[in-house]
mmCIF file of C-alpha atoms in Angstrom:
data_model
loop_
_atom_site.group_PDB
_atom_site.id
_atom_site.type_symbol
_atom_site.label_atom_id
_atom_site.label_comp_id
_atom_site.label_asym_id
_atom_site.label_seq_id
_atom_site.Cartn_x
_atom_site.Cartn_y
_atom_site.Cartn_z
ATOM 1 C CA UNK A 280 108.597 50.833 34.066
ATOM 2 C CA UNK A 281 107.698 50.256 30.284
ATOM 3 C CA UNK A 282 104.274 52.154 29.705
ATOM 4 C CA UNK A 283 103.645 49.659 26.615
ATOM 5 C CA UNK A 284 100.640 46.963 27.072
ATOM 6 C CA UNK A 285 101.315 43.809 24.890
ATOM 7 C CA UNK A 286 98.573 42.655 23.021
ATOM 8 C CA UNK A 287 97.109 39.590 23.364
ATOM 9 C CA UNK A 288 95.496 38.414 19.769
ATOM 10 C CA UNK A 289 94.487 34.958 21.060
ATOM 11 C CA UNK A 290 90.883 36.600 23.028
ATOM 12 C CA UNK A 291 88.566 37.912 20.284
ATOM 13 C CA UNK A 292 86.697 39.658 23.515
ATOM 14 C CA UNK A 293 87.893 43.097 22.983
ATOM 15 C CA UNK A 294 87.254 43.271 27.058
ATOM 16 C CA UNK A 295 89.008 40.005 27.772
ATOM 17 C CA UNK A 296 91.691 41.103 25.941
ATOM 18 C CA UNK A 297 92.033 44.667 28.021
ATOM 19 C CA UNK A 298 91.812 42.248 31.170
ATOM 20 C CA UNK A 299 94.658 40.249 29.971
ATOM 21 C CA UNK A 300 96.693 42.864 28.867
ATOM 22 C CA UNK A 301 96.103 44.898 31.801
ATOM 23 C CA UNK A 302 96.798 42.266 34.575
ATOM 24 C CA UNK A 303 99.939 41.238 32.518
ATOM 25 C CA UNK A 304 101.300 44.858 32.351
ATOM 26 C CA UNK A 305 100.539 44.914 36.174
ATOM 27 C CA UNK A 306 102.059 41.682 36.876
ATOM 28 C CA UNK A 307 105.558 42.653 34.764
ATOM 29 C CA UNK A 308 105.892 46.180 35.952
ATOM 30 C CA UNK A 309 103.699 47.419 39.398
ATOM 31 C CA UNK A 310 105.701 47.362 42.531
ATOM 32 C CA UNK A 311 103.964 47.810 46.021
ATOM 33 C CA UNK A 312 103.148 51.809 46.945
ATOM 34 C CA UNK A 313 102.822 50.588 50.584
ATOM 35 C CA UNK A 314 105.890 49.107 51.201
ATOM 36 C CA UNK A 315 108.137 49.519 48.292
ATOM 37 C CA UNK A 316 108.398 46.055 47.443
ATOM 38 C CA UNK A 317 109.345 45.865 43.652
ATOM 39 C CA UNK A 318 106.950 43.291 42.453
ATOM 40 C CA UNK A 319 103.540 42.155 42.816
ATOM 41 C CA UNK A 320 102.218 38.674 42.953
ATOM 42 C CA UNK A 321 99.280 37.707 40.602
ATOM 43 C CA UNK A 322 96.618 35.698 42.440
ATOM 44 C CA UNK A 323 94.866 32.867 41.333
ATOM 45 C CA UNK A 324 92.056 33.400 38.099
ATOM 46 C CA UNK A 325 88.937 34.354 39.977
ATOM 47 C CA UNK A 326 89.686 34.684 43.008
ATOM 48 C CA UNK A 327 86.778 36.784 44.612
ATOM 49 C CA UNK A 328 88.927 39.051 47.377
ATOM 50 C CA UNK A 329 91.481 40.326 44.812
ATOM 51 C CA UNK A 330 93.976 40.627 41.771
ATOM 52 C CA UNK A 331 97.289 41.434 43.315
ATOM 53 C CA UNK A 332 99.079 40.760 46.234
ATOM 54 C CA UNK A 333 102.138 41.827 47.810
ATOM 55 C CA UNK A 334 104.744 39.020 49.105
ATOM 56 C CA UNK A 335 106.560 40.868 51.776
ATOM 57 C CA UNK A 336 103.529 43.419 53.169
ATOM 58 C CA UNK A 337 100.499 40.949 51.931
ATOM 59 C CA UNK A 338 98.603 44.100 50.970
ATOM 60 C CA UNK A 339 95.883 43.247 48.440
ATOM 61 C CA UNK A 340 95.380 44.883 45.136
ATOM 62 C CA UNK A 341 92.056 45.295 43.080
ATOM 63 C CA UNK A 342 92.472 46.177 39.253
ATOM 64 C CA UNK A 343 89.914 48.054 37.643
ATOM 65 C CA UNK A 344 90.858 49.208 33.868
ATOM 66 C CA UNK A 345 89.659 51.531 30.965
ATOM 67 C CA UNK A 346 90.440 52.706 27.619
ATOM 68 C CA UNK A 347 90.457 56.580 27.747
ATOM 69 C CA UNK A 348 92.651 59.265 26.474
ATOM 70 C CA UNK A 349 92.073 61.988 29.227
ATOM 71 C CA UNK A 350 93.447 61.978 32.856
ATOM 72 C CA UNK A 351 89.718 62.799 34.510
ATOM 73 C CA UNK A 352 88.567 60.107 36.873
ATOM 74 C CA UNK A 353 85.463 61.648 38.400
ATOM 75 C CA UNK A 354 83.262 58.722 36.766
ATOM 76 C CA UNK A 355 81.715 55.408 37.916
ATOM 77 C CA UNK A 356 83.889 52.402 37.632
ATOM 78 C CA UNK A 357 82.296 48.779 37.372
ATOM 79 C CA UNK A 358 83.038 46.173 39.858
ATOM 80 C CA UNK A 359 81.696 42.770 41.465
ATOM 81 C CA UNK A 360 78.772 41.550 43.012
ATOM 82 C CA UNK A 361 77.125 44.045 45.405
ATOM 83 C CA UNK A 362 76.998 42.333 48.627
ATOM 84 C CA UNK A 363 80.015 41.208 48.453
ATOM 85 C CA UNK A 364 81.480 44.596 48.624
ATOM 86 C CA UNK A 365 79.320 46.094 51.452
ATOM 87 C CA UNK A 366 80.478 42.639 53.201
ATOM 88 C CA UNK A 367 84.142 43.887 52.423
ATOM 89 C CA UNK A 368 84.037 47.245 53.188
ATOM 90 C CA UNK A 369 81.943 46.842 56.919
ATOM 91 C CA UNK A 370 84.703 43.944 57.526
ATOM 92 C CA UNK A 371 87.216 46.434 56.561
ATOM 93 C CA UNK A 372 88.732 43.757 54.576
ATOM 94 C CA UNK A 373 88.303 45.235 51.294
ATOM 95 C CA UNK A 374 91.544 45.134 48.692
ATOM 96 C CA UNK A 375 93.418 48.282 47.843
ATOM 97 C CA UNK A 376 92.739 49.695 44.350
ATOM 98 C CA UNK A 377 94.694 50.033 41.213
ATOM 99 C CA UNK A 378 92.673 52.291 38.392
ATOM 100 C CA UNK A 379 94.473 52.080 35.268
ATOM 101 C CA UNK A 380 93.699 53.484 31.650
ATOM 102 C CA UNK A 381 95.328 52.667 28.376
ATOM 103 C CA UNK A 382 95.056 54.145 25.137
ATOM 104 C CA UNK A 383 96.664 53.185 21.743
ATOM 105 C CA UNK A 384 98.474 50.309 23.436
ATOM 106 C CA UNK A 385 99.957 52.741 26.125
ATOM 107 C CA UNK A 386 99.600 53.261 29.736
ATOM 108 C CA UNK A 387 98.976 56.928 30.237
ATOM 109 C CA UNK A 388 97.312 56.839 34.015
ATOM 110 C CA UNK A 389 97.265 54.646 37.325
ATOM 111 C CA UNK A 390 95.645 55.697 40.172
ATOM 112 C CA UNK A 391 96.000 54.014 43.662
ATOM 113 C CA UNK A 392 93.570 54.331 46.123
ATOM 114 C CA UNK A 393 94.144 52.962 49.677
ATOM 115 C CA UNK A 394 91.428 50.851 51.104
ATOM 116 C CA UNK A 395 90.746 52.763 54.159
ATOM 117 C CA UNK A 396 89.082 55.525 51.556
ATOM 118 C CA UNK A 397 86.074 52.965 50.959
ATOM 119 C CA UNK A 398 83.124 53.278 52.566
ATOM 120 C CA UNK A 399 78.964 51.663 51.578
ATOM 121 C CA UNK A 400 78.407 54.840 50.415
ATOM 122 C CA UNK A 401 80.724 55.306 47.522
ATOM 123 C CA UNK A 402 79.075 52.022 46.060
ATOM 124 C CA UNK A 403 76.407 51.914 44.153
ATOM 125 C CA UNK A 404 73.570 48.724 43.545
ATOM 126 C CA UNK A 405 72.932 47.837 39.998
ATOM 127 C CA UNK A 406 69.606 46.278 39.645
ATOM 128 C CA UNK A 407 69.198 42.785 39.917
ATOM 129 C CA UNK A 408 70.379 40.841 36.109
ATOM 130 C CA UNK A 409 66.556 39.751 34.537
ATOM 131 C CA UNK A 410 65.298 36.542 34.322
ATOM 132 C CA UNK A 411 66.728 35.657 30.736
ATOM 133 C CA UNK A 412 70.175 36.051 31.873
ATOM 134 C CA UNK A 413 73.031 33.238 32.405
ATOM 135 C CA UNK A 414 73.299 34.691 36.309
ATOM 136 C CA UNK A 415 69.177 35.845 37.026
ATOM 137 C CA UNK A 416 68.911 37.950 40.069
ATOM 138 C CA UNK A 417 72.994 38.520 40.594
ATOM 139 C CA UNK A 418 73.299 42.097 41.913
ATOM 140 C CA UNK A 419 76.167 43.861 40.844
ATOM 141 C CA UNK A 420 77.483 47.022 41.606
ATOM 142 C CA UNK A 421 79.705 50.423 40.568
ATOM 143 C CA UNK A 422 82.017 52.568 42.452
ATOM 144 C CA UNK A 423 81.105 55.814 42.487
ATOM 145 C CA UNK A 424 84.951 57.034 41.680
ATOM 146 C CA UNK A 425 83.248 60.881 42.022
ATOM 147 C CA UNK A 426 82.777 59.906 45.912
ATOM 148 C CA UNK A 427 86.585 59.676 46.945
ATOM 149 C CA UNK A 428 88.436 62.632 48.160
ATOM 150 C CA UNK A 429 90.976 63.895 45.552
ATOM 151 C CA UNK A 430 93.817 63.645 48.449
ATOM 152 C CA UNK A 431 93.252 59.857 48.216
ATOM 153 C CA UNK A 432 93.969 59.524 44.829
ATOM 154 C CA UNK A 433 97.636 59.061 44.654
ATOM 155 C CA UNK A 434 98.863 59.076 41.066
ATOM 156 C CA UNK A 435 101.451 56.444 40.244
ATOM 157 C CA UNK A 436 101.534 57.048 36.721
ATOM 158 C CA UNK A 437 99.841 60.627 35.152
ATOM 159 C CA UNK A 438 99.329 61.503 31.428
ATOM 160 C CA UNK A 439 101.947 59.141 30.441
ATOM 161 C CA UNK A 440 104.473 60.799 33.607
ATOM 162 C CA UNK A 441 105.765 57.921 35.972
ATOM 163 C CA UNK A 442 105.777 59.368 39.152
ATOM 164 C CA UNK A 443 109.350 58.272 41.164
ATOM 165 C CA UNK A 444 108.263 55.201 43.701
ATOM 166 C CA UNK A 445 109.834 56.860 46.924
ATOM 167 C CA UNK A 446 107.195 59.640 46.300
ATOM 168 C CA UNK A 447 104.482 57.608 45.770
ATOM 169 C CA UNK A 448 105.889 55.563 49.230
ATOM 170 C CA UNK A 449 105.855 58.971 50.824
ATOM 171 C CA UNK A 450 102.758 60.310 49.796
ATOM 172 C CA UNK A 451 100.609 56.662 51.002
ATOM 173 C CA UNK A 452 102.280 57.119 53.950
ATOM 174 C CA UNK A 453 101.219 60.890 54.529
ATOM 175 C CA UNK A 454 97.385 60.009 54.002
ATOM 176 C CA UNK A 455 98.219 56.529 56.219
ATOM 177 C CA UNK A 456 97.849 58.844 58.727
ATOM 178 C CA UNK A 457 94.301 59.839 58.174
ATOM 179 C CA UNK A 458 93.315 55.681 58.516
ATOM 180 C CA UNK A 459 90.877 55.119 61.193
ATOM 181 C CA UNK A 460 88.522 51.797 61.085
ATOM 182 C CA UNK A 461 85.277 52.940 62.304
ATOM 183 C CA UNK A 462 83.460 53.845 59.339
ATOM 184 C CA UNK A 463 81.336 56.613 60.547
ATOM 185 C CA UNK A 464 84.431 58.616 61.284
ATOM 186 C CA UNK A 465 86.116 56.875 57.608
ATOM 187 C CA UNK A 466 82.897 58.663 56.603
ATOM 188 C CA UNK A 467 82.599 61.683 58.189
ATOM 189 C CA UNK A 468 86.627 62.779 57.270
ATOM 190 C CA UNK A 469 85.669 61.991 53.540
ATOM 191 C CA UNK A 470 82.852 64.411 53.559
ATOM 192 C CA UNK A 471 84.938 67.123 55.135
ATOM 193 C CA UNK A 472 87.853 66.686 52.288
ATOM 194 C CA UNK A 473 85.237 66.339 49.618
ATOM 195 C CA UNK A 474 83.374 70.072 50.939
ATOM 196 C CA UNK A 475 86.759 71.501 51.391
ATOM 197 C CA UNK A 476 87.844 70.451 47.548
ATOM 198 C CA UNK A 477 84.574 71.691 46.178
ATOM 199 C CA UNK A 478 85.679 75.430 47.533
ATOM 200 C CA UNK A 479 87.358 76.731 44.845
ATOM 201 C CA UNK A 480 90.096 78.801 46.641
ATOM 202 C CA UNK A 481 93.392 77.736 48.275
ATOM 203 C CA UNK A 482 92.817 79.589 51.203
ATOM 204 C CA UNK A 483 88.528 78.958 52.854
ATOM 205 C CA UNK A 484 86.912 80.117 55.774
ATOM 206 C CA UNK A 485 84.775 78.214 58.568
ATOM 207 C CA UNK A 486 82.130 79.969 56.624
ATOM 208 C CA UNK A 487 81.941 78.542 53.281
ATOM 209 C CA UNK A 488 82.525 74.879 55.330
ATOM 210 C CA UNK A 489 79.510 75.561 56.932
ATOM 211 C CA UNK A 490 77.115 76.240 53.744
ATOM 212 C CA UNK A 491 78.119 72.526 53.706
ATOM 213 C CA UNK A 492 75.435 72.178 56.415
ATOM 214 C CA UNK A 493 71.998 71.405 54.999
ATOM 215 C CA UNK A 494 73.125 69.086 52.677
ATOM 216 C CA UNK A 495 75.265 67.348 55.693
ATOM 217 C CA UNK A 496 71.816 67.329 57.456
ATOM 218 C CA UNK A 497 70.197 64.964 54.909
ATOM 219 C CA UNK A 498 72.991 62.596 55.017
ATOM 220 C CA UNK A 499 72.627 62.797 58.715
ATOM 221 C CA UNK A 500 69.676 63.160 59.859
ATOM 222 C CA UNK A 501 70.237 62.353 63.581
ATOM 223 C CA UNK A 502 72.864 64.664 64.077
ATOM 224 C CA UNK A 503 72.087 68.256 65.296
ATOM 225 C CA UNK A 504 75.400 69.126 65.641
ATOM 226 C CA UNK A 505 76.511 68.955 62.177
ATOM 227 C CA UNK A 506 78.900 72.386 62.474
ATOM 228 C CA UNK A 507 80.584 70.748 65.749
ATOM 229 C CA UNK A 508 81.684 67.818 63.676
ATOM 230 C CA UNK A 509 83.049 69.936 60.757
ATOM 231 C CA UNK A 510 85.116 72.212 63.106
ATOM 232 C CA UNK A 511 86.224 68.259 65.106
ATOM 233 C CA UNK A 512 87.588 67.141 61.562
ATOM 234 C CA UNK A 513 89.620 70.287 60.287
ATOM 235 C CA UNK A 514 91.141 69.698 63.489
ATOM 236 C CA UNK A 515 92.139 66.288 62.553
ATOM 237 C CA UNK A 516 93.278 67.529 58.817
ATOM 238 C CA UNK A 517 95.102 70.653 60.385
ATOM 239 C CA UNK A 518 97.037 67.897 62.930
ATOM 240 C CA UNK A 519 97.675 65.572 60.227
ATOM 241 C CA UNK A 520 99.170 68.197 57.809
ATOM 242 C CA UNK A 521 96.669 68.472 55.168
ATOM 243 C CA UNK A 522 95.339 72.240 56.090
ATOM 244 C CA UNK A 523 96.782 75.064 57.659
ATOM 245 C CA UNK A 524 95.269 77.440 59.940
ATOM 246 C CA UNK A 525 95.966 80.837 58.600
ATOM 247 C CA UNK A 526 93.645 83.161 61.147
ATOM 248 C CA UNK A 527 90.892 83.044 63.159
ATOM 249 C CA UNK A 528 88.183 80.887 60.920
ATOM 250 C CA UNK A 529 90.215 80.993 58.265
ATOM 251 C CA UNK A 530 92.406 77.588 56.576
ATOM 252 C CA UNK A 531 94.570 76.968 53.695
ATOM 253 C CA UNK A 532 94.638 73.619 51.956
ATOM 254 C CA UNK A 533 98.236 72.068 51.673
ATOM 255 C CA UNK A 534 98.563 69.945 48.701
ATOM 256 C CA UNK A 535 100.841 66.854 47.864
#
């Protein structure tokens, strides 16, 4: 995998040049992290449902890039129109995602983020452009990057480290396990893993999952039972590998 972008001095569009470059360095060195495959296909130019696709597992690939210097992604990354999004994701036939950053001409990170980690809630509506603009009224939207559980956030390449492609294989295919399609359960697992990494110790208690409660209650406002559904999912996380029970109301997380 060569980590260098090639420019492309024919776009004056500094952006359409990082688009180019990007999709080229993806096209030339990105193999598949769900099957192994060792190449990805380049669709058509605008095609609305994705970038990349895969030619022996037909998994689809989204490409979002930046030009940063640091390995945080915590931020908001721009995307498409809005409905079209919320269409994917409640059709569950939204595109995996590639998040790539580049610096000085180098790759130095690319995230991959399986689609079954998407949910409405992790996008957010820009408003509408104004009336003075080529596209009036077109709706776009952001993905709130901050949203998705660290665990989902499998790191092909890391501050300039390529990680080997038989881990990255093996890590998609630990979290593959965590896939459900009903989004209310998609959702309710993400907000477990997201309370769970903001506790600051490797080892938590039932406790500090349940000051998780109130806030919980806004999001869902219909459900009374809001503890009974935290205990149901570190059940599913403790069967799938991805915390340990240590003692009576007490788990440890178990990294990849």
């Amino acid at each position: 995998m060569n980590l260098i972008l090639d420019d492309i001095k024919q776009y004056k569009s500094k952006s359409q040049r990082a688009r180019v470059m990007t999709e080229s360095w993806v096209e030339h060195n990105m193999f598949c992290p769900i099957c192994g495959n060792p190449m990805l296909e380049h669709y058509i130019a605008n095609r609305p449902v994705a970038d990349f696709f895969c030619p022996q597992c037909n998994a689809d690939y989204e490409l979002k890039s930046q030009e940063r210097n640091c390995i945080t992604f915590n931020g908001i990354i721009p995307d498409g129109c809005y409905s079209t999004m919320i269409e994917r994701i409640t059709s569950l036939k939204n595109p995996n995602l590639f998040i790539l950053t580049h610096y000085d001409q180098l790759v130095n990170n690319l995230i991959f983020i399986p689609n079954f980690f998407f949910i409405p809630e992790i996008i957010i509506k820009r408003p509408p452009l104004k009336e003075t603009a080529r596209r009036a009224g077109w709706v776009g939207c952001n993905i709130d990057i901050g949203k998705i559980p660290q665990n989902a956030k499998i790191f092909i390449i890391a501050d300039g480290h390529i990680s080997d492609p038989k881990k990255v294989h093996e890590n998609y295919n630990r979290i593959l396990s965590l896939k459900t399609d009903k989004l209310q359960s998609r959702g309710w697992l993400i907000d477990t893993m997201n309370c769970i990494n903001k506790i600051q110790s490797e080892i938590f208690s039932l406790r500090e999952l349940y000051s998780f409660e109130n806030a919980l209650k806004i999001k869902y406002p219909n459900n009374n039972f809001i503890k009974d559904k935290l205990r149901q999912q570190l059940q599913i996380l403790r069967d799938k590998g991805f915390i340990e029970f240590v003692s009576p109301g007490n788990y440890k997380k178990i990294t990849l």
